[in-house]
mmCIF file of C-alpha atoms in Angstrom:
data_model
loop_
_atom_site.group_PDB
_atom_site.id
_atom_site.type_symbol
_atom_site.label_atom_id
_atom_site.label_comp_id
_atom_site.label_asym_id
_atom_site.label_seq_id
_atom_site.Cartn_x
_atom_site.Cartn_y
_atom_site.Cartn_z
ATOM 1 C CA MET A 1 -102.613 -15.274 -156.440
ATOM 2 C CA ALA A 2 -101.021 -18.495 -154.997
ATOM 3 C CA ILE A 3 -101.021 -20.443 -158.498
ATOM 4 C CA SER A 4 -97.494 -21.236 -159.603
ATOM 5 C CA PRO A 5 -96.720 -20.711 -163.290
ATOM 6 C CA GLY A 6 -95.037 -23.098 -165.577
ATOM 7 C CA LYS A 7 -96.390 -26.447 -163.990
ATOM 8 C CA ARG A 8 -99.293 -27.458 -166.130
ATOM 9 C CA LYS A 9 -101.249 -25.406 -168.977
ATOM 10 C CA VAL A 10 -104.082 -23.282 -167.898
ATOM 11 C CA VAL A 11 -106.581 -21.609 -169.575
ATOM 12 C CA THR A 12 -106.330 -17.693 -169.434
ATOM 13 C CA VAL A 13 -109.372 -15.692 -169.670
ATOM 14 C CA LEU A 14 -109.772 -11.722 -169.918
ATOM 15 C CA SER A 15 -113.374 -10.232 -169.661
ATOM 16 C CA ILE A 16 -114.343 -6.718 -170.034
ATOM 17 C CA ASP A 17 -117.557 -5.104 -168.894
ATOM 18 C CA GLY A 18 -119.864 -2.737 -170.895
ATOM 19 C CA GLY A 19 -120.142 0.776 -169.630
ATOM 20 C CA GLY A 20 -119.985 3.382 -172.572
ATOM 21 C CA VAL A 21 -117.339 6.076 -171.919
ATOM 22 C CA ARG A 22 -116.421 4.343 -168.718
ATOM 23 C CA GLY A 23 -114.498 1.852 -170.860
ATOM 24 C CA ILE A 24 -111.695 4.218 -170.294
ATOM 25 C CA ILE A 25 -111.280 2.775 -166.882
ATOM 26 C CA PRO A 26 -110.391 -0.870 -168.031
ATOM 27 C CA ALA A 27 -108.400 0.551 -170.933
ATOM 28 C CA THR A 28 -106.027 2.228 -168.337
ATOM 29 C CA ILE A 29 -105.614 -0.972 -166.345
ATOM 30 C CA LEU A 30 -104.964 -2.900 -169.442
ATOM 31 C CA GLY A 31 -102.341 -0.384 -170.619
ATOM 32 C CA TYR A 32 -100.601 -1.141 -167.276
ATOM 33 C CA LEU A 33 -101.000 -5.016 -167.643
ATOM 34 C CA GLU A 34 -99.458 -4.996 -171.162
ATOM 35 C CA SER A 35 -96.533 -2.784 -170.028
ATOM 36 C CA LYS A 36 -95.705 -5.338 -167.378
ATOM 37 C CA LEU A 37 -95.936 -8.068 -170.138
ATOM 38 C CA GLN A 38 -93.583 -6.060 -172.174
ATOM 39 C CA GLN A 39 -90.961 -5.724 -169.314
ATOM 40 C CA LEU A 40 -90.951 -9.387 -169.025
ATOM 41 C CA ASP A 41 -91.368 -10.434 -172.681
ATOM 42 C CA GLY A 42 -90.103 -7.816 -174.893
ATOM 43 C CA PRO A 43 -91.750 -4.572 -176.451
ATOM 44 C CA ASP A 44 -93.705 -6.411 -179.134
ATOM 45 C CA ALA A 45 -95.658 -8.055 -176.486
ATOM 46 C CA ARG A 46 -99.530 -7.701 -176.813
ATOM 47 C CA LEU A 47 -102.562 -8.861 -174.666
ATOM 48 C CA ALA A 48 -103.770 -11.241 -177.369
ATOM 49 C CA ASP A 49 -100.614 -13.198 -177.281
ATOM 50 C CA TYR A 50 -101.168 -14.243 -173.634
ATOM 51 C CA PHE A 51 -105.068 -14.844 -173.333
ATOM 52 C CA ASP A 52 -106.815 -17.886 -174.631
ATOM 53 C CA ILE A 53 -110.178 -16.022 -174.565
ATOM 54 C CA ILE A 54 -110.852 -12.417 -174.549
ATOM 55 C CA ALA A 55 -114.632 -11.465 -173.842
ATOM 56 C CA GLY A 56 -116.353 -8.156 -173.937
ATOM 57 C CA THR A 57 -119.623 -6.565 -173.790
ATOM 58 C CA SER A 58 -120.721 -3.175 -175.414
ATOM 59 C CA THR A 59 -117.737 -0.845 -175.066
ATOM 60 C CA GLY A 60 -115.710 -3.960 -173.622
ATOM 61 C CA GLY A 61 -116.595 -5.626 -177.023
ATOM 62 C CA LEU A 62 -115.102 -2.721 -178.830
ATOM 63 C CA VAL A 63 -112.017 -2.911 -176.625
ATOM 64 C CA THR A 64 -111.783 -6.654 -177.196
ATOM 65 C CA THR A 65 -112.025 -6.183 -180.893
ATOM 66 C CA MET A 66 -109.259 -3.412 -181.026
ATOM 67 C CA LEU A 67 -106.988 -5.935 -179.023
ATOM 68 C CA THR A 68 -107.581 -8.879 -181.159
ATOM 69 C CA SER A 69 -108.109 -7.672 -184.664
ATOM 70 C CA PRO A 70 -105.111 -8.307 -187.131
ATOM 71 C CA ASN A 71 -103.370 -5.397 -188.999
ATOM 72 C CA LYS A 72 -101.597 -5.897 -192.117
ATOM 73 C CA ASP A 73 -98.631 -7.658 -190.371
ATOM 74 C CA ASN A 74 -101.114 -10.030 -188.427
ATOM 75 C CA ARG A 75 -100.624 -8.200 -185.197
ATOM 76 C CA PRO A 76 -103.141 -6.483 -183.012
ATOM 77 C CA LEU A 77 -104.577 -3.214 -184.443
ATOM 78 C CA TYR A 78 -104.261 -1.319 -181.175
ATOM 79 C CA ALA A 79 -101.578 -1.715 -178.272
ATOM 80 C CA ALA A 80 -103.470 -1.413 -174.961
ATOM 81 C CA LYS A 81 -101.767 1.950 -174.057
ATOM 82 C CA ASP A 82 -103.248 3.498 -177.118
ATOM 83 C CA ILE A 83 -106.924 2.581 -176.331
ATOM 84 C CA THR A 84 -107.401 5.337 -173.881
ATOM 85 C CA ASN A 85 -106.389 8.030 -176.433
ATOM 86 C CA PHE A 86 -108.845 6.458 -178.896
ATOM 87 C CA TYR A 87 -111.697 7.087 -176.198
ATOM 88 C CA LEU A 88 -110.455 10.660 -175.630
ATOM 89 C CA GLU A 89 -110.523 11.460 -179.085
ATOM 90 C CA HIS A 90 -113.773 9.829 -180.463
ATOM 91 C CA SER A 91 -116.042 9.668 -177.373
ATOM 92 C CA PRO A 92 -117.262 13.459 -177.572
ATOM 93 C CA LYS A 93 -118.311 12.718 -181.358
ATOM 94 C CA ILE A 94 -120.047 9.481 -180.423
ATOM 95 C CA PHE A 95 -121.971 11.237 -177.597
ATOM 96 C CA PRO A 96 -122.044 14.749 -178.508
ATOM 97 C CA LEU A 97 -122.652 17.181 -175.696
ATOM 98 C CA ARG A 98 -126.060 18.642 -175.284
ATOM 99 C CA SER A 99 -126.570 21.281 -172.584
ATOM 100 C CA CYS A 100 -128.930 20.106 -169.857
ATOM 101 C CA LYS A 101 -128.962 23.296 -167.773
ATOM 102 C CA SER A 102 -132.471 24.670 -168.776
ATOM 103 C CA PHE A 103 -135.913 23.149 -168.408
ATOM 104 C CA VAL A 104 -136.383 23.617 -172.170
ATOM 105 C CA SER A 105 -133.235 21.646 -173.147
ATOM 106 C CA SER A 106 -133.937 18.943 -170.422
ATOM 107 C CA SER A 107 -137.350 18.592 -171.763
ATOM 108 C CA GLY A 108 -136.015 18.412 -175.242
ATOM 109 C CA ILE A 109 -133.851 15.481 -174.374
ATOM 110 C CA LEU A 110 -136.689 13.667 -172.690
ATOM 111 C CA ILE A 111 -138.828 14.096 -175.930
ATOM 112 C CA ARG A 112 -135.989 12.798 -177.961
ATOM 113 C CA THR A 113 -135.637 9.839 -175.682
ATOM 114 C CA MET A 114 -139.280 9.053 -175.984
ATOM 115 C CA MET A 115 -139.296 9.438 -179.719
ATOM 116 C CA GLY A 116 -135.830 7.644 -180.676
ATOM 117 C CA PRO A 117 -132.315 7.102 -179.496
ATOM 118 C CA LYS A 118 -130.611 9.638 -177.759
ATOM 119 C CA TYR A 119 -127.825 9.458 -180.261
ATOM 120 C CA ASP A 120 -128.206 8.622 -183.901
ATOM 121 C CA GLY A 121 -125.018 6.469 -184.001
ATOM 122 C CA LYS A 122 -123.708 7.740 -187.336
ATOM 123 C CA TYR A 123 -120.334 8.638 -186.157
ATOM 124 C CA LEU A 124 -119.789 5.335 -184.333
ATOM 125 C CA ARG A 125 -120.904 3.360 -187.282
ATOM 126 C CA SER A 126 -118.592 5.208 -189.646
ATOM 127 C CA LEU A 127 -115.872 5.106 -187.209
ATOM 128 C CA ILE A 128 -116.112 1.276 -186.575
ATOM 129 C CA ASN A 129 -116.600 0.456 -190.212
ATOM 130 C CA GLY A 130 -113.422 2.617 -191.207
ATOM 131 C CA LEU A 131 -111.536 0.881 -188.387
ATOM 132 C CA LEU A 132 -112.467 -2.804 -189.100
ATOM 133 C CA GLY A 133 -113.604 -2.936 -192.691
ATOM 134 C CA ASP A 134 -114.442 -6.354 -193.871
ATOM 135 C CA LEU A 135 -112.516 -8.322 -191.108
ATOM 136 C CA THR A 136 -114.541 -11.146 -189.845
ATOM 137 C CA LEU A 137 -114.864 -12.851 -186.546
ATOM 138 C CA LYS A 138 -112.819 -15.938 -187.445
ATOM 139 C CA GLU A 139 -109.854 -13.542 -188.298
ATOM 140 C CA THR A 140 -109.280 -12.422 -184.593
ATOM 141 C CA LEU A 141 -105.812 -13.247 -183.163
ATOM 142 C CA THR A 142 -107.200 -15.117 -180.130
ATOM 143 C CA ASN A 143 -110.648 -16.473 -179.522
ATOM 144 C CA VAL A 144 -113.065 -13.513 -178.654
ATOM 145 C CA ILE A 145 -116.629 -13.665 -177.204
ATOM 146 C CA ILE A 146 -118.986 -10.919 -177.542
ATOM 147 C CA PRO A 147 -122.601 -11.028 -176.463
ATOM 148 C CA THR A 148 -125.490 -9.234 -178.200
ATOM 149 C CA PHE A 149 -129.238 -9.433 -177.828
ATOM 150 C CA ASP A 150 -131.652 -10.443 -180.791
ATOM 151 C CA ILE A 151 -134.649 -8.081 -180.311
ATOM 152 C CA LYS A 152 -136.708 -10.035 -182.932
ATOM 153 C CA LEU A 153 -136.133 -13.417 -181.467
ATOM 154 C CA LEU A 154 -135.910 -12.172 -177.858
ATOM 155 C CA GLN A 155 -132.849 -14.194 -177.077
ATOM 156 C CA PRO A 156 -129.065 -13.766 -176.601
ATOM 157 C CA VAL A 157 -126.759 -14.095 -179.475
ATOM 158 C CA ILE A 158 -123.251 -14.909 -178.701
ATOM 159 C CA PHE A 159 -120.431 -14.232 -181.191
ATOM 160 C CA SER A 160 -117.403 -16.582 -180.600
ATOM 161 C CA THR A 161 -114.369 -17.016 -182.906
ATOM 162 C CA ASN A 162 -114.481 -20.660 -182.396
ATOM 163 C CA ASP A 163 -118.050 -20.850 -183.529
ATOM 164 C CA ALA A 164 -117.387 -18.688 -186.509
ATOM 165 C CA LYS A 165 -114.647 -21.155 -187.586
ATOM 166 C CA LEU A 166 -117.284 -24.061 -187.577
ATOM 167 C CA ASN A 167 -120.297 -22.074 -189.000
ATOM 168 C CA ASP A 168 -120.038 -19.405 -191.796
ATOM 169 C CA LEU A 169 -123.443 -17.950 -190.690
ATOM 170 C CA LYS A 170 -121.980 -16.883 -187.318
ATOM 171 C CA ASN A 171 -118.852 -15.579 -189.001
ATOM 172 C CA ALA A 172 -120.176 -11.831 -189.085
ATOM 173 C CA ARG A 173 -118.174 -8.792 -189.733
ATOM 174 C CA LEU A 174 -116.467 -7.453 -186.678
ATOM 175 C CA ALA A 175 -117.867 -4.094 -187.483
ATOM 176 C CA ASP A 176 -121.221 -5.267 -187.278
ATOM 177 C CA ILE A 177 -120.811 -7.094 -183.968
ATOM 178 C CA CYS A 178 -119.205 -4.181 -182.410
ATOM 179 C CA ILE A 179 -121.926 -1.893 -183.652
ATOM 180 C CA SER A 180 -124.603 -4.328 -182.251
ATOM 181 C CA THR A 181 -123.258 -4.963 -178.812
ATOM 182 C CA SER A 182 -122.840 -1.203 -178.432
ATOM 183 C CA ALA A 183 -126.444 -0.428 -179.159
ATOM 184 C CA ALA A 184 -127.896 0.289 -175.865
ATOM 185 C CA PRO A 185 -131.619 0.841 -175.799
ATOM 186 C CA THR A 186 -132.529 4.475 -175.643
ATOM 187 C CA PHE A 187 -128.940 5.733 -176.271
ATOM 188 C CA LEU A 188 -128.016 4.126 -179.730
ATOM 189 C CA PRO A 189 -130.071 2.457 -182.559
ATOM 190 C CA ALA A 190 -130.551 -1.205 -182.988
ATOM 191 C CA HIS A 191 -128.485 -2.741 -185.668
ATOM 192 C CA TYR A 192 -129.637 -5.029 -188.532
ATOM 193 C CA PHE A 193 -127.328 -7.287 -190.656
ATOM 194 C CA GLU A 194 -127.021 -10.497 -192.495
ATOM 195 C CA THR A 195 -124.637 -13.225 -192.975
ATOM 196 C CA LYS A 196 -124.204 -15.771 -195.897
ATOM 197 C CA ASP A 197 -122.547 -19.061 -196.028
ATOM 198 C CA ALA A 198 -120.811 -20.824 -199.115
ATOM 199 C CA GLU A 199 -124.013 -22.444 -200.322
ATOM 200 C CA GLY A 200 -125.863 -19.102 -200.278
ATOM 201 C CA LYS A 201 -127.747 -19.516 -197.207
ATOM 202 C CA THR A 202 -128.430 -16.509 -195.257
ATOM 203 C CA ARG A 203 -129.162 -15.613 -191.494
ATOM 204 C CA SER A 204 -130.433 -12.079 -190.443
ATOM 205 C CA PHE A 205 -129.819 -10.568 -187.052
ATOM 206 C CA ASN A 206 -131.818 -7.758 -185.229
ATOM 207 C CA LEU A 207 -129.339 -6.922 -182.536
ATOM 208 C CA ILE A 208 -129.095 -4.535 -179.525
ATOM 209 C CA ASP A 209 -126.470 -4.045 -176.623
ATOM 210 C CA GLY A 210 -125.043 -7.172 -175.327
ATOM 211 C CA GLY A 211 -125.578 -5.821 -171.839
ATOM 212 C CA VAL A 212 -129.005 -6.945 -171.895
ATOM 213 C CA ALA A 213 -127.709 -10.380 -172.028
ATOM 214 C CA ALA A 214 -124.511 -10.064 -170.023
ATOM 215 C CA ASN A 215 -123.006 -6.763 -169.208
ATOM 216 C CA ASN A 216 -120.278 -8.543 -167.375
ATOM 217 C CA PRO A 217 -119.257 -11.589 -169.906
ATOM 218 C CA THR A 218 -117.029 -13.363 -167.480
ATOM 219 C CA MET A 219 -119.421 -16.269 -166.862
ATOM 220 C CA MET A 220 -120.115 -16.439 -170.527
ATOM 221 C CA ALA A 221 -116.446 -16.888 -171.294
ATOM 222 C CA ILE A 222 -116.141 -19.442 -168.399
ATOM 223 C CA SER A 223 -119.249 -21.522 -170.015
ATOM 224 C CA GLN A 224 -117.799 -21.278 -173.528
ATOM 225 C CA ASN A 225 -114.484 -22.734 -172.502
ATOM 226 C CA LEU A 226 -116.146 -25.453 -170.411
ATOM 227 C CA LYS A 227 -118.083 -26.446 -173.514
ATOM 228 C CA GLU A 228 -114.791 -26.551 -175.467
ATOM 229 C CA ILE A 229 -113.276 -28.677 -172.781
ATOM 230 C CA LEU A 230 -116.127 -31.235 -172.919
ATOM 231 C CA MET A 231 -116.016 -31.200 -176.753
ATOM 232 C CA GLN A 232 -111.998 -31.585 -176.324
ATOM 233 C CA ASN A 233 -111.757 -28.835 -178.882
ATOM 234 C CA THR A 234 -109.137 -26.675 -176.817
ATOM 235 C CA LYS A 235 -105.413 -26.332 -176.465
ATOM 236 C CA VAL A 236 -105.623 -27.537 -172.968
ATOM 237 C CA ASN A 237 -107.028 -30.897 -173.768
ATOM 238 C CA ASP A 238 -105.869 -32.859 -170.793
ATOM 239 C CA MET A 239 -108.095 -30.927 -168.507
ATOM 240 C CA ASN A 240 -111.391 -32.191 -166.944
ATOM 241 C CA PRO A 241 -114.052 -29.917 -165.958
ATOM 242 C CA MET A 242 -113.476 -30.576 -162.201
ATOM 243 C CA GLU A 243 -109.917 -29.213 -162.629
ATOM 244 C CA TYR A 244 -111.196 -26.008 -163.891
ATOM 245 C CA GLY A 245 -110.700 -23.981 -160.653
ATOM 246 C CA LYS A 246 -107.120 -24.940 -160.435
ATOM 247 C CA ARG A 247 -106.166 -24.664 -164.053
ATOM 248 C CA THR A 248 -107.771 -21.357 -165.163
ATOM 249 C CA LEU A 249 -106.645 -17.713 -164.763
ATOM 250 C CA VAL A 250 -109.405 -15.173 -165.086
ATOM 251 C CA LEU A 251 -109.146 -11.395 -164.959
ATOM 252 C CA SER A 252 -112.322 -9.603 -165.070
ATOM 253 C CA LEU A 253 -112.340 -5.693 -165.431
ATOM 254 C CA GLY A 254 -115.177 -3.641 -164.556
ATOM 255 C CA THR A 255 -116.063 -0.190 -165.889
ATOM 256 C CA GLY A 256 -117.140 1.106 -162.646
ATOM 257 C CA SER A 257 -120.618 1.653 -160.986
ATOM 258 C CA ALA A 258 -122.305 4.458 -159.035
ATOM 259 C CA LYS A 259 -121.858 4.540 -155.228
ATOM 260 C CA HIS A 260 -124.855 2.806 -153.725
ATOM 261 C CA GLU A 261 -126.307 5.892 -152.092
ATOM 262 C CA GLU A 262 -125.419 8.262 -154.802
ATOM 263 C CA LYS A 263 -128.109 8.108 -157.634
ATOM 264 C CA TYR A 264 -131.445 6.640 -156.654
ATOM 265 C CA SER A 265 -133.480 5.706 -153.644
ATOM 266 C CA ALA A 266 -136.677 3.657 -153.073
ATOM 267 C CA THR A 267 -138.362 7.007 -151.762
ATOM 268 C CA ARG A 268 -137.732 8.633 -155.134
ATOM 269 C CA ALA A 269 -138.410 5.547 -157.206
ATOM 270 C CA SER A 270 -141.756 4.832 -155.632
ATOM 271 C CA LYS A 271 -143.120 7.900 -157.397
ATOM 272 C CA TRP A 272 -141.899 7.170 -160.680
ATOM 273 C CA GLY A 273 -143.933 6.244 -163.922
ATOM 274 C CA LEU A 274 -142.400 5.084 -167.255
ATOM 275 C CA PHE A 275 -140.948 8.424 -168.094
ATOM 276 C CA SER A 276 -139.071 8.694 -164.884
ATOM 277 C CA TRP A 277 -137.695 5.222 -165.040
ATOM 278 C CA LEU A 278 -136.289 6.124 -168.520
ATOM 279 C CA TYR A 279 -135.149 9.658 -167.716
ATOM 280 C CA ASP A 280 -134.372 11.154 -164.359
ATOM 281 C CA LYS A 281 -131.985 14.094 -163.628
ATOM 282 C CA GLY A 282 -130.144 13.258 -167.039
ATOM 283 C CA ALA A 283 -129.788 9.667 -166.234
ATOM 284 C CA ASN A 284 -131.517 6.471 -167.266
ATOM 285 C CA PRO A 285 -132.433 4.565 -164.238
ATOM 286 C CA LEU A 286 -133.705 1.540 -165.973
ATOM 287 C CA PHE A 287 -130.487 1.113 -168.071
ATOM 288 C CA ASP A 288 -128.248 1.614 -164.852
ATOM 289 C CA VAL A 289 -130.287 -0.949 -163.055
ATOM 290 C CA TYR A 290 -130.107 -3.813 -165.488
ATOM 291 C CA ASN A 291 -126.352 -3.059 -166.295
ATOM 292 C CA ASP A 292 -125.373 -3.168 -162.761
ATOM 293 C CA ALA A 293 -127.580 -5.920 -161.689
ATOM 294 C CA SER A 294 -126.245 -8.051 -164.579
ATOM 295 C CA SER A 295 -122.574 -7.223 -163.809
ATOM 296 C CA ASP A 296 -122.948 -7.820 -160.093
ATOM 297 C CA MET A 297 -124.650 -11.061 -160.396
ATOM 298 C CA VAL A 298 -122.001 -12.555 -162.634
ATOM 299 C CA ASP A 299 -119.488 -11.571 -160.037
ATOM 300 C CA PHE A 300 -121.367 -13.151 -157.311
ATOM 301 C CA HIS A 301 -121.673 -16.417 -159.353
ATOM 302 C CA VAL A 302 -118.070 -16.500 -160.565
ATOM 303 C CA SER A 303 -116.911 -15.536 -157.212
ATOM 304 C CA THR A 304 -118.907 -18.534 -155.557
ATOM 305 C CA LEU A 305 -117.919 -21.077 -158.476
ATOM 306 C CA PHE A 306 -114.036 -20.461 -157.875
ATOM 307 C CA GLN A 307 -114.281 -20.530 -154.137
ATOM 308 C CA ALA A 308 -116.139 -23.831 -154.387
ATOM 309 C CA LEU A 309 -113.692 -25.306 -156.979
ATOM 310 C CA ASP A 310 -110.431 -24.410 -155.558
ATOM 311 C CA ARG A 311 -110.257 -22.469 -152.022
ATOM 312 C CA LYS A 312 -106.439 -22.500 -151.953
ATOM 313 C CA ASN A 313 -105.660 -20.559 -155.245
ATOM 314 C CA ASN A 314 -107.059 -17.183 -156.123
ATOM 315 C CA VAL A 315 -107.118 -17.613 -159.689
ATOM 316 C CA TYR A 316 -110.044 -15.031 -160.213
ATOM 317 C CA LEU A 317 -109.244 -11.436 -160.127
ATOM 318 C CA ARG A 318 -112.059 -8.973 -160.486
ATOM 319 C CA ILE A 319 -110.966 -5.281 -160.699
ATOM 320 C CA GLN A 320 -114.010 -2.891 -160.136
ATOM 321 C CA ASP A 321 -114.822 0.541 -158.536
ATOM 322 C CA ASP A 322 -118.265 0.610 -157.071
ATOM 323 C CA ASN A 323 -117.962 4.325 -155.677
ATOM 324 C CA LEU A 324 -118.252 6.385 -158.808
ATOM 325 C CA THR A 325 -120.084 9.557 -158.317
ATOM 326 C CA GLY A 326 -121.520 12.408 -160.540
ATOM 327 C CA ASP A 327 -120.591 12.334 -164.183
ATOM 328 C CA ALA A 328 -118.078 9.713 -163.887
ATOM 329 C CA SER A 329 -121.122 7.157 -163.007
ATOM 330 C CA THR A 330 -122.719 7.874 -166.420
ATOM 331 C CA VAL A 331 -122.244 6.108 -169.598
ATOM 332 C CA ASP A 332 -122.401 8.987 -172.233
ATOM 333 C CA VAL A 333 -121.043 12.237 -170.505
ATOM 334 C CA ALA A 334 -118.073 12.911 -173.000
ATOM 335 C CA THR A 335 -116.972 16.276 -171.570
ATOM 336 C CA SER A 336 -113.248 16.608 -171.452
ATOM 337 C CA GLU A 337 -113.220 16.892 -167.710
ATOM 338 C CA ASN A 338 -115.160 13.630 -167.247
ATOM 339 C CA LEU A 339 -113.125 11.747 -169.516
ATOM 340 C CA GLN A 340 -109.904 12.909 -167.956
ATOM 341 C CA SER A 341 -111.510 12.106 -164.464
ATOM 342 C CA LEU A 342 -112.111 8.560 -165.658
ATOM 343 C CA VAL A 343 -108.454 8.166 -166.655
ATOM 344 C CA GLU A 344 -107.477 9.319 -163.018
ATOM 345 C CA ILE A 345 -110.049 6.858 -161.644
ATOM 346 C CA GLY A 346 -108.477 4.050 -163.562
ATOM 347 C CA LYS A 347 -104.966 4.911 -162.424
ATOM 348 C CA GLU A 348 -106.230 5.299 -158.812
ATOM 349 C CA LEU A 349 -107.851 1.944 -158.914
ATOM 350 C CA LEU A 350 -104.522 0.449 -159.729
ATOM 351 C CA LYS A 351 -103.244 1.659 -156.385
ATOM 352 C CA LYS A 352 -106.073 0.440 -154.385
ATOM 353 C CA PRO A 353 -106.104 -2.912 -152.555
ATOM 354 C CA VAL A 354 -107.365 -6.075 -154.240
ATOM 355 C CA SER A 355 -110.992 -6.378 -153.298
ATOM 356 C CA ARG A 356 -113.523 -9.248 -153.245
ATOM 357 C CA VAL A 357 -117.190 -9.023 -153.492
ATOM 358 C CA ASN A 358 -118.882 -9.580 -150.189
ATOM 359 C CA LEU A 359 -121.706 -12.055 -151.153
ATOM 360 C CA ASP A 360 -124.126 -10.567 -148.452
ATOM 361 C CA THR A 361 -123.734 -6.841 -149.114
ATOM 362 C CA GLY A 362 -122.613 -6.756 -152.655
ATOM 363 C CA ARG A 363 -119.857 -4.373 -151.803
ATOM 364 C CA PHE A 364 -116.210 -4.834 -152.717
ATOM 365 C CA GLU A 365 -114.023 -5.115 -149.690
ATOM 366 C CA ALA A 366 -110.391 -5.087 -149.390
ATOM 367 C CA SER A 367 -108.869 -8.554 -149.421
ATOM 368 C CA LYS A 368 -106.239 -9.125 -146.537
ATOM 369 C CA ASP A 369 -102.624 -9.983 -147.828
ATOM 370 C CA GLU A 370 -103.300 -9.784 -151.487
ATOM 371 C CA GLY A 371 -101.468 -6.202 -151.868
ATOM 372 C CA THR A 372 -102.788 -3.720 -154.557
ATOM 373 C CA ASN A 373 -104.285 -4.165 -157.949
ATOM 374 C CA GLU A 374 -100.959 -2.928 -159.465
ATOM 375 C CA GLU A 375 -99.211 -5.719 -157.596
ATOM 376 C CA ALA A 376 -101.763 -8.455 -158.453
ATOM 377 C CA LEU A 377 -101.628 -7.571 -162.163
ATOM 378 C CA ALA A 378 -97.753 -7.730 -162.039
ATOM 379 C CA TYR A 379 -97.896 -10.966 -160.785
ATOM 380 C CA PHE A 380 -100.624 -12.018 -163.191
ATOM 381 C CA ALA A 381 -98.121 -10.844 -165.863
ATOM 382 C CA GLN A 382 -95.509 -13.274 -164.823
ATOM 383 C CA LEU A 383 -98.321 -16.191 -164.793
ATOM 384 C CA LEU A 384 -99.281 -15.225 -168.452
ATOM 385 C CA VAL A 385 -95.724 -15.048 -169.680
ATOM 386 C CA GLY A 386 -94.863 -18.443 -167.959
ATOM 387 C CA GLU A 387 -98.130 -19.939 -169.533
ATOM 388 C CA LYS A 388 -97.086 -18.553 -173.150
ATOM 389 C CA LYS A 389 -93.728 -20.243 -172.837
ATOM 390 C CA LEU A 390 -95.059 -23.503 -171.704
ATOM 391 C CA LYS A 391 -97.758 -23.576 -174.336
ATOM 392 C CA LYS A 392 -95.104 -22.682 -176.912
ATOM 393 C CA SER A 393 -92.704 -25.474 -175.812
ATOM 394 C CA GLU A 394 -95.312 -28.212 -176.513
#
């Protein structure tokens, strides 16, 4: 990154993809980033203190909420370093293991998938309701953006802290938002809830996984921020849209994706009917396809946007591993072995070189002279601390 801290105020954005248990990967990376912030700015430093916007989809929405929801002392419920342990403890109960070794058990899973969600979601709902209670969206410690999809209206519903402050009917309980954005089709049940304003008007929501709209919510966060700038409803009110590429810091964290040649091929898929698209050797090809396609397309667009707006400064950092294999590439294999493997993948990703998406091949390729992801995050932490001090002084 070539941007200099402490010159003019910039907008700081953190975006976290969806991906089920693979949320452990960005959680590991965020733990490292927060530790660097603490080294620079004291042990009480939390990510919500440094990012103007934190966006998350599905499992990323849950992480976003954990980082930004206030506790009784009006500080974040979770430090970033504790989120990985949250996944290790609760994932096996959210996605209970069922043996798939025999034809009978595999057929049983297929039948259940055809008849209803693979998991009943009861533990997840109980866990999130217990964690968040009646906290609402407008109470978050920084502006959050969490996408969902309304299955009745067939359109995305984007939950934003700023919108919630202006419209009570968008000020939903954070628990309802998290349950909704995590309701991946065929895996977890859709979620219904209502909101009410001071005049007694109500709005109903029939929601499923935000990944249907934007598994990678980076572009959504950028669009929301540009809207705020145009409306002059932002802390950085001296910025015009054409300066956006120079006065924005974006950290986008993926949850990993399967190695391109690992899972599927045209030869196999050419023989598939509906059942096979929904269930193939323990995986859900259709779910994998729309999630990965959504994430990659956003990365293409954001990379192109920042290259066009500012070629000199690398203000967009995307950290993603596109070489996952086996259980690590799934969203719901919650064995202790796989969960620990995901922790190690996150740690190894920190040591890998900064990579940029090749717009022709879609693959991530090491970028020259940018060091490792670990080094880039350490520098990112310096920029964030500088920005916090600058905004505090004005």
